[in-house]
């Protein structure tokens, strides 16, 4: 399938990314080529093949629900670009 | 005696007998990093003071009779994808440039408990996406065998550091070949354990169903010693498997008479460097001299592996990397007009080109209307690839292939052609899709003196066999003893 600039713009929006004009040209061309390459998968008939989402055939292990100490509030907030009174803080935006 | 050129096995003997001290050994390694690493760039962060302080602590323990085992007092490093309490963890990205880990990854915790000295965090492709370490925000790592060439990737810093004796071993991660391919290109040993063998807790996620941590070391036996420490189930990683961990060195010296080796014809294809093919075939034939049986096998879906991988891995990545939004940690773009603008600008300015490319591929593959055609299709093909291996392993004990179709390529050679770069991993990717263990062992050099690697793949959770096979080869050859010119 042909990848258009509009498709790239739409996917960028979904992925919360943005590109300048030059990047947009480049990404449109590159994504087109990569997706064209992976089209190779369509040579295979997989109608009766189950997907492998995970290689391990194990169920979710259960354990006792025990309280243990982990990060303090301070430690958890240590890397925040901005924090206020024990919370993660973002700038105030007034949006419609 | 040049202490830095010892193996872990040799150095640990001397430490145990108190003939050398961990502080002395750590100083030697740090001094080498100071001298050599400005040209190689294999470390993002070096723990100059912390490493010496820790070495002093370990030395006290050893002197007082509390020797803890083969890694005690040994200077090691970890790829900068493993969080380590109080230490910066960047994952090779601007977006985590100033991130200080609030806790230890399980791998780091286990290394600490074994008394290893972590001397630093190794350079890598941003978020482990790449095959050359050129995608690092902190500049490319150079190959110690030729500084104009790449060390491979994404664990290129780890492989270069081990190769140049800037640590005794390093822990890397492998999603599509990121341990084995750089090990091959740098002339060292790289082991990707079975998916689930080593805990992924505290290892920054790229593609969760494929990522696995493992050792990069000077010898196969050293890799086994490191795996002994890092393997095992972990209540903090539900995909770590609750199976007993054997002593991986226990049977390593046993012979391989009667071993059945499968040679997949799909891995000896047009386009492979003739010198690589020659060295690998020669190595495989040598196993026959050691008493193994060679058998040609077929893994018919091999040619679809790269396509399936470049749907599955970016899909998982696009989901995993959604967390980098500038709110809770990491870089935040200043001067934004709305919350959405803040997310977008933060990610547009914080991620490099390859990471954006993968997020775009993954977002596209998972987006409405395309899920069945791309993501589901790729997961079905993954089943076919897994079945190929299951069938092959009914007849053979291990499978041997080249690790990489080529030797180390030049810096800049593939950076503008993503698809060409993706094909560097053509021989390593199928193993990840099937979740198998694989090891790359040095098996020769080309006419320019660049290293070549032999890949040995094993049955799930049978790391013991591939380690034994690799060790048998290593003790009869001298490739791992050759040192790079820039070390």
Short mmCIF file of N, CA, C and O in Angstrom, two decimals, chain B residues 150-250:
data_model
loop_
_atom_site.label_atom_id
_atom_site.label_comp_id
_atom_site.label_asym_id
_atom_site.label_seq_id
_atom_site.Cartn_x
_atom_site.Cartn_y
_atom_site.Cartn_z
N UNK B 150 31.62 0.39 13.18
CA UNK B 150 30.66 0.28 14.27
C UNK B 150 30.97 -0.99 15.09
O UNK B 150 31.56 -1.94 14.58
N UNK B 151 30.54 -0.99 16.37
CA UNK B 151 30.71 -2.19 17.19
C UNK B 151 29.50 -3.12 17.06
O UNK B 151 29.43 -4.15 17.74
N UNK B 152 28.54 -2.77 16.20
CA UNK B 152 27.27 -3.47 16.20
C UNK B 152 26.36 -2.85 17.24
O UNK B 152 26.71 -1.86 17.89
N UNK B 153 25.16 -3.41 17.38
CA UNK B 153 24.23 -2.83 18.35
C UNK B 153 23.05 -3.74 18.58
O UNK B 153 22.95 -4.78 17.96
N UNK B 154 22.21 -3.44 19.50
CA UNK B 154 22.26 -2.19 20.23
C UNK B 154 23.19 -2.20 21.44
O UNK B 154 23.54 -1.15 21.95
N UNK B 155 23.66 -3.38 21.90
CA UNK B 155 24.56 -3.41 23.06
C UNK B 155 26.01 -3.19 22.61
O UNK B 155 26.93 -3.88 23.07
N UNK B 156 26.23 -2.22 21.72
CA UNK B 156 27.56 -1.98 21.16
C UNK B 156 28.56 -1.49 22.20
O UNK B 156 29.74 -1.85 22.15
N UNK B 157 28.10 -0.68 23.15
CA UNK B 157 29.00 -0.21 24.21
C UNK B 157 29.49 -1.37 25.05
O UNK B 157 30.68 -1.46 25.40
N UNK B 158 28.59 -2.28 25.38
CA UNK B 158 28.94 -3.45 26.19
C UNK B 158 29.99 -4.30 25.47
O UNK B 158 31.00 -4.69 26.05
N UNK B 159 29.75 -4.60 24.19
CA UNK B 159 30.65 -5.47 23.44
C UNK B 159 32.01 -4.80 23.24
O UNK B 159 33.06 -5.45 23.40
N UNK B 160 32.01 -3.50 22.94
CA UNK B 160 33.28 -2.78 22.74
C UNK B 160 34.07 -2.73 24.05
O UNK B 160 35.28 -2.91 24.05
N UNK B 161 33.37 -2.51 25.16
CA UNK B 161 34.05 -2.42 26.46
C UNK B 161 34.70 -3.75 26.83
O UNK B 161 35.83 -3.79 27.32
N UNK B 162 33.99 -4.85 26.59
CA UNK B 162 34.55 -6.17 26.90
C UNK B 162 35.75 -6.44 25.98
O UNK B 162 36.82 -6.87 26.42
N UNK B 163 35.57 -6.15 24.70
CA UNK B 163 36.62 -6.39 23.72
C UNK B 163 37.89 -5.60 24.04
O UNK B 163 39.00 -6.10 23.90
N UNK B 164 37.74 -4.35 24.50
CA UNK B 164 38.90 -3.50 24.80
C UNK B 164 39.37 -3.66 26.25
O UNK B 164 40.18 -2.87 26.72
N UNK B 165 38.86 -4.67 26.94
CA UNK B 165 39.21 -4.91 28.35
C UNK B 165 38.95 -3.69 29.23
O UNK B 165 39.76 -3.34 30.08
N UNK B 166 37.81 -3.04 29.01
CA UNK B 166 37.41 -1.92 29.85
C UNK B 166 36.41 -2.37 30.91
O UNK B 166 35.75 -1.56 31.56
N UNK B 167 36.27 -3.69 31.04
CA UNK B 167 35.48 -4.36 32.07
C UNK B 167 35.72 -5.85 31.82
O UNK B 167 36.23 -6.22 30.77
N UNK B 168 35.34 -6.69 32.78
CA UNK B 168 35.56 -8.12 32.59
C UNK B 168 34.39 -8.80 31.88
O UNK B 168 34.54 -9.85 31.28
N UNK B 169 33.23 -8.19 32.00
CA UNK B 169 32.03 -8.66 31.29
C UNK B 169 31.00 -7.56 31.42
O UNK B 169 31.14 -6.66 32.26
N UNK B 170 29.98 -7.61 30.58
CA UNK B 170 28.91 -6.62 30.67
C UNK B 170 27.59 -7.34 30.47
O UNK B 170 27.53 -8.40 29.86
N UNK B 171 26.53 -6.75 31.02
CA UNK B 171 25.21 -7.30 30.77
C UNK B 171 24.57 -6.48 29.66
O UNK B 171 24.48 -5.26 29.77
N UNK B 172 24.16 -7.15 28.60
CA UNK B 172 23.46 -6.48 27.52
C UNK B 172 22.02 -6.94 27.46
O UNK B 172 21.56 -7.71 28.31
N UNK B 173 21.30 -6.47 26.44
CA UNK B 173 19.95 -6.99 26.20
C UNK B 173 19.81 -7.30 24.72
O UNK B 173 20.50 -6.70 23.89
N UNK B 174 18.93 -8.24 24.42
CA UNK B 174 18.81 -8.76 23.06
C UNK B 174 17.33 -8.89 22.72
O UNK B 174 16.62 -9.70 23.32
N UNK B 175 16.87 -8.08 21.78
CA UNK B 175 15.47 -8.12 21.35
C UNK B 175 15.37 -8.74 19.95
O UNK B 175 14.43 -9.45 19.64
N UNK B 176 16.41 -8.45 19.12
CA UNK B 176 16.45 -9.04 17.78
C UNK B 176 17.87 -9.42 17.38
O UNK B 176 18.15 -9.65 16.21
N UNK B 177 18.77 -9.43 18.38
CA UNK B 177 20.17 -9.76 18.11
C UNK B 177 21.15 -8.84 18.83
O UNK B 177 22.36 -8.93 18.63
N UNK B 178 20.63 -7.96 19.67
CA UNK B 178 21.43 -6.89 20.26
C UNK B 178 22.52 -7.31 21.24
O UNK B 178 23.32 -6.48 21.67
N UNK B 179 22.57 -8.58 21.63
CA UNK B 179 23.73 -9.09 22.37
C UNK B 179 24.67 -9.81 21.39
O UNK B 179 25.87 -9.58 21.36
N UNK B 180 24.10 -10.69 20.57
CA UNK B 180 24.91 -11.57 19.73
C UNK B 180 25.60 -10.84 18.58
O UNK B 180 26.76 -11.09 18.29
N UNK B 181 24.89 -9.92 17.91
CA UNK B 181 25.48 -9.25 16.76
C UNK B 181 26.66 -8.36 17.17
O UNK B 181 27.73 -8.46 16.57
N UNK B 182 26.55 -7.52 18.21
CA UNK B 182 27.75 -6.75 18.61
C UNK B 182 28.87 -7.64 19.15
O UNK B 182 30.04 -7.34 18.93
N UNK B 183 28.52 -8.74 19.82
CA UNK B 183 29.56 -9.66 20.28
C UNK B 183 30.33 -10.19 19.08
O UNK B 183 31.57 -10.24 19.07
N UNK B 184 29.60 -10.55 18.04
CA UNK B 184 30.22 -11.06 16.81
C UNK B 184 31.14 -10.00 16.18
O UNK B 184 32.29 -10.28 15.83
N UNK B 185 30.65 -8.77 16.08
CA UNK B 185 31.40 -7.71 15.42
C UNK B 185 32.60 -7.23 16.24
O UNK B 185 33.51 -6.60 15.71
N UNK B 186 32.58 -7.49 17.55
CA UNK B 186 33.70 -7.06 18.41
C UNK B 186 34.59 -8.23 18.84
O UNK B 186 35.50 -8.05 19.65
N UNK B 187 34.33 -9.44 18.35
CA UNK B 187 35.20 -10.56 18.67
C UNK B 187 35.10 -11.06 20.10
O UNK B 187 36.09 -11.52 20.67
N UNK B 188 33.92 -10.96 20.71
CA UNK B 188 33.72 -11.47 22.07
C UNK B 188 32.52 -12.44 22.09
O UNK B 188 31.89 -12.67 21.06
N UNK B 189 32.23 -12.98 23.26
CA UNK B 189 31.14 -13.95 23.40
C UNK B 189 29.87 -13.23 23.87
O UNK B 189 29.94 -12.39 24.78
N UNK B 190 28.74 -13.51 23.25
CA UNK B 190 27.47 -12.91 23.68
C UNK B 190 26.38 -13.95 23.78
O UNK B 190 26.16 -14.70 22.83
N UNK B 191 25.74 -14.02 24.93
CA UNK B 191 24.70 -15.05 25.16
C UNK B 191 23.34 -14.42 25.38
O UNK B 191 23.15 -13.62 26.31
N UNK B 192 22.39 -14.76 24.52
CA UNK B 192 20.99 -14.41 24.77
C UNK B 192 20.31 -15.63 25.37
O UNK B 192 20.16 -16.64 24.70
N UNK B 193 19.93 -15.57 26.63
CA UNK B 193 19.25 -16.71 27.25
C UNK B 193 17.83 -16.89 26.68
O UNK B 193 17.32 -16.03 25.98
N UNK B 194 17.22 -18.01 27.00
CA UNK B 194 15.82 -18.25 26.65
C UNK B 194 14.96 -17.12 27.23
O UNK B 194 15.21 -16.66 28.34
N UNK B 195 13.94 -16.72 26.46
CA UNK B 195 13.01 -15.72 27.00
C UNK B 195 12.45 -16.25 28.32
O UNK B 195 11.95 -17.38 28.37
N UNK B 196 12.54 -15.46 29.38
CA UNK B 196 12.01 -15.90 30.67
C UNK B 196 13.09 -16.39 31.64
O UNK B 196 12.81 -16.61 32.82
N UNK B 197 14.30 -16.57 31.14
CA UNK B 197 15.38 -17.11 31.99
C UNK B 197 15.91 -16.05 32.97
O UNK B 197 16.29 -16.35 34.10
N UNK B 198 15.97 -14.79 32.50
CA UNK B 198 16.51 -13.70 33.32
C UNK B 198 15.40 -12.65 33.51
O UNK B 198 14.67 -12.33 32.57
N UNK B 199 15.31 -12.14 34.71
CA UNK B 199 14.27 -11.15 35.02
C UNK B 199 14.45 -9.87 34.21
O UNK B 199 15.56 -9.37 34.04
N UNK B 200 13.33 -9.32 33.73
CA UNK B 200 13.36 -8.06 33.01
C UNK B 200 13.00 -6.88 33.91
O UNK B 200 12.89 -5.74 33.45
N UNK B 201 12.85 -7.14 35.21
CA UNK B 201 12.46 -6.06 36.12
C UNK B 201 13.57 -4.99 36.18
O UNK B 201 14.73 -5.30 36.45
N UNK B 202 13.18 -3.75 35.91
CA UNK B 202 14.14 -2.66 35.95
C UNK B 202 14.99 -2.54 34.70
O UNK B 202 15.97 -1.80 34.67
N UNK B 203 14.60 -3.29 33.68
CA UNK B 203 15.27 -3.21 32.39
C UNK B 203 14.28 -2.45 31.50
O UNK B 203 13.16 -2.89 31.31
N UNK B 204 14.68 -1.29 31.01
CA UNK B 204 13.72 -0.42 30.33
C UNK B 204 13.16 -1.14 29.09
O UNK B 204 13.91 -1.67 28.29
N UNK B 205 11.84 -1.17 29.00
CA UNK B 205 11.16 -2.01 28.01
C UNK B 205 11.25 -1.45 26.60
O UNK B 205 11.04 -0.26 26.38
N UNK B 206 11.55 -2.33 25.66
CA UNK B 206 11.49 -2.00 24.23
C UNK B 206 10.36 -2.84 23.63
O UNK B 206 9.27 -2.33 23.37
N UNK B 207 10.56 -4.14 23.46
CA UNK B 207 9.50 -5.03 22.97
C UNK B 207 9.38 -6.17 23.97
O UNK B 207 10.17 -7.11 23.96
N UNK B 208 8.38 -6.06 24.82
CA UNK B 208 8.31 -6.91 26.02
C UNK B 208 8.25 -8.40 25.75
O UNK B 208 8.67 -9.19 26.59
N UNK B 209 7.73 -8.83 24.61
CA UNK B 209 7.63 -10.27 24.37
C UNK B 209 8.92 -10.82 23.77
O UNK B 209 9.03 -12.02 23.52
N UNK B 210 9.89 -9.95 23.51
CA UNK B 210 11.15 -10.38 22.88
C UNK B 210 12.39 -10.06 23.72
O UNK B 210 13.39 -10.76 23.63
N UNK B 211 12.34 -8.98 24.51
CA UNK B 211 13.51 -8.52 25.28
C UNK B 211 14.03 -9.58 26.23
O UNK B 211 13.25 -10.21 26.95
N UNK B 212 15.34 -9.75 26.26
CA UNK B 212 15.95 -10.65 27.24
C UNK B 212 17.36 -10.17 27.54
O UNK B 212 18.09 -9.73 26.65
N UNK B 213 17.75 -10.24 28.82
CA UNK B 213 19.08 -9.80 29.25
C UNK B 213 20.05 -10.97 29.23
O UNK B 213 19.65 -12.12 29.45
N UNK B 214 21.32 -10.68 28.97
CA UNK B 214 22.32 -11.75 29.00
C UNK B 214 23.73 -11.18 29.01
O UNK B 214 23.94 -9.99 28.78
N UNK B 215 24.71 -12.06 29.27
CA UNK B 215 26.09 -11.60 29.38
C UNK B 215 26.82 -11.45 28.06
O UNK B 215 26.60 -12.21 27.12
N UNK B 216 27.70 -10.45 28.02
CA UNK B 216 28.71 -10.34 26.97
C UNK B 216 30.04 -10.49 27.71
O UNK B 216 30.28 -9.79 28.70
N UNK B 217 30.86 -11.45 27.29
CA UNK B 217 32.05 -11.79 28.07
C UNK B 217 33.21 -12.15 27.15
O UNK B 217 33.04 -12.26 25.93
N UNK B 218 34.38 -12.31 27.77
CA UNK B 218 35.56 -12.64 26.97
C UNK B 218 35.56 -14.09 26.52
O UNK B 218 36.11 -14.41 25.47
N UNK B 219 35.02 -14.97 27.35
CA UNK B 219 35.01 -16.40 27.02
C UNK B 219 33.63 -16.98 27.31
O UNK B 219 32.83 -16.39 28.05
N UNK B 220 33.39 -18.17 26.78
CA UNK B 220 32.12 -18.85 27.01
C UNK B 220 31.98 -19.20 28.50
O UNK B 220 30.90 -19.04 29.10
N UNK B 221 33.09 -19.63 29.09
CA UNK B 221 33.02 -19.99 30.51
C UNK B 221 32.69 -18.77 31.38
O UNK B 221 31.91 -18.87 32.33
N UNK B 222 33.25 -17.62 31.04
CA UNK B 222 32.91 -16.39 31.77
C UNK B 222 31.41 -16.07 31.61
O UNK B 222 30.76 -15.64 32.57
N UNK B 223 30.90 -16.26 30.41
CA UNK B 223 29.46 -16.00 30.18
C UNK B 223 28.63 -16.92 31.08
O UNK B 223 27.61 -16.49 31.65
N UNK B 224 29.08 -18.17 31.23
CA UNK B 224 28.36 -19.12 32.09
C UNK B 224 28.41 -18.66 33.55
O UNK B 224 27.41 -18.74 34.28
N UNK B 225 29.57 -18.16 33.99
CA UNK B 225 29.70 -17.68 35.37
C UNK B 225 28.76 -16.51 35.64
O UNK B 225 28.17 -16.40 36.72
N UNK B 226 28.63 -15.62 34.65
CA UNK B 226 27.74 -14.47 34.83
C UNK B 226 26.27 -14.93 34.80
O UNK B 226 25.46 -14.49 35.61
N UNK B 227 25.95 -15.83 33.88
CA UNK B 227 24.57 -16.31 33.79
C UNK B 227 24.16 -16.99 35.11
O UNK B 227 23.01 -16.86 35.55
N UNK B 228 25.09 -17.71 35.72
CA UNK B 228 24.80 -18.34 37.02
C UNK B 228 24.24 -17.34 38.02
O UNK B 228 23.37 -17.67 38.82
N UNK B 229 24.74 -16.11 37.95
CA UNK B 229 24.33 -15.09 38.92
C UNK B 229 23.03 -14.40 38.52
O UNK B 229 22.16 -14.17 39.36
N UNK B 230 22.86 -14.10 37.23
CA UNK B 230 21.69 -13.27 36.85
C UNK B 230 20.44 -14.08 36.53
O UNK B 230 19.34 -13.52 36.50
N UNK B 231 20.56 -15.39 36.29
CA UNK B 231 19.39 -16.19 35.90
C UNK B 231 18.48 -16.46 37.10
O UNK B 231 18.92 -16.42 38.24
N UNK B 232 17.23 -16.76 36.80
CA UNK B 232 16.31 -17.18 37.86
C UNK B 232 15.01 -16.41 37.88
O UNK B 232 14.92 -15.31 37.33
N UNK B 233 14.01 -17.01 38.49
CA UNK B 233 12.69 -16.37 38.51
C UNK B 233 12.68 -15.22 39.50
O UNK B 233 13.50 -15.15 40.41
N UNK B 234 11.75 -14.30 39.27
CA UNK B 234 11.70 -13.07 40.04
C UNK B 234 10.23 -12.72 40.25
O UNK B 234 9.50 -12.56 39.27
N UNK B 235 9.79 -12.60 41.49
CA UNK B 235 8.38 -12.24 41.71
C UNK B 235 7.99 -10.91 41.07
O UNK B 235 6.82 -10.66 40.84
N UNK B 236 8.98 -10.07 40.75
CA UNK B 236 8.66 -8.78 40.14
C UNK B 236 8.58 -8.83 38.61
O UNK B 236 8.36 -7.81 37.97
N UNK B 237 8.82 -10.01 38.02
CA UNK B 237 8.64 -10.17 36.58
C UNK B 237 7.85 -11.45 36.35
O UNK B 237 8.39 -12.55 36.45
N UNK B 238 6.58 -11.30 36.01
CA UNK B 238 5.71 -12.48 35.88
C UNK B 238 6.08 -13.33 34.67
O UNK B 238 5.62 -14.46 34.55
N UNK B 239 6.92 -12.81 33.77
CA UNK B 239 7.35 -13.64 32.64
C UNK B 239 8.69 -14.35 32.92
O UNK B 239 9.19 -15.07 32.06
N UNK B 240 9.26 -14.11 34.09
CA UNK B 240 10.47 -14.87 34.43
C UNK B 240 10.00 -16.25 34.88
O UNK B 240 9.06 -16.37 35.67
N UNK B 241 10.64 -17.27 34.37
CA UNK B 241 10.09 -18.62 34.52
C UNK B 241 10.58 -19.30 35.79
O UNK B 241 11.76 -19.21 36.15
N UNK B 242 9.63 -19.97 36.45
CA UNK B 242 9.97 -20.64 37.71
C UNK B 242 10.52 -22.03 37.47
O UNK B 242 9.88 -23.03 37.74
N UNK B 243 11.72 -22.06 36.94
CA UNK B 243 12.43 -23.31 36.73
C UNK B 243 13.73 -23.22 37.52
O UNK B 243 14.28 -22.13 37.67
N UNK B 244 14.22 -24.37 38.02
CA UNK B 244 15.49 -24.32 38.74
C UNK B 244 16.62 -23.87 37.80
O UNK B 244 16.58 -24.13 36.60
N UNK B 245 17.60 -23.15 38.35
CA UNK B 245 18.74 -22.69 37.57
C UNK B 245 19.90 -23.64 37.82
O UNK B 245 20.36 -23.79 38.95
N UNK B 246 20.38 -24.32 36.77
CA UNK B 246 21.52 -25.21 36.99
C UNK B 246 22.81 -24.41 37.18
O UNK B 246 22.82 -23.20 36.94
N UNK B 247 23.87 -25.07 37.61
CA UNK B 247 25.19 -24.45 37.58
C UNK B 247 25.69 -24.62 36.15
O UNK B 247 26.00 -25.72 35.71
N UNK B 248 25.74 -23.50 35.41
CA UNK B 248 26.05 -23.56 33.99
C UNK B 248 27.50 -23.97 33.70
O UNK B 248 27.86 -24.19 32.55
N UNK B 249 28.33 -24.03 34.73
CA UNK B 249 29.72 -24.46 34.49
C UNK B 249 29.92 -25.95 34.80
O UNK B 249 30.95 -26.51 34.48
N UNK B 250 28.90 -26.56 35.42
CA UNK B 250 29.08 -27.93 35.91
C UNK B 250 29.46 -28.92 34.80
O UNK B 250 30.35 -29.75 34.99
#
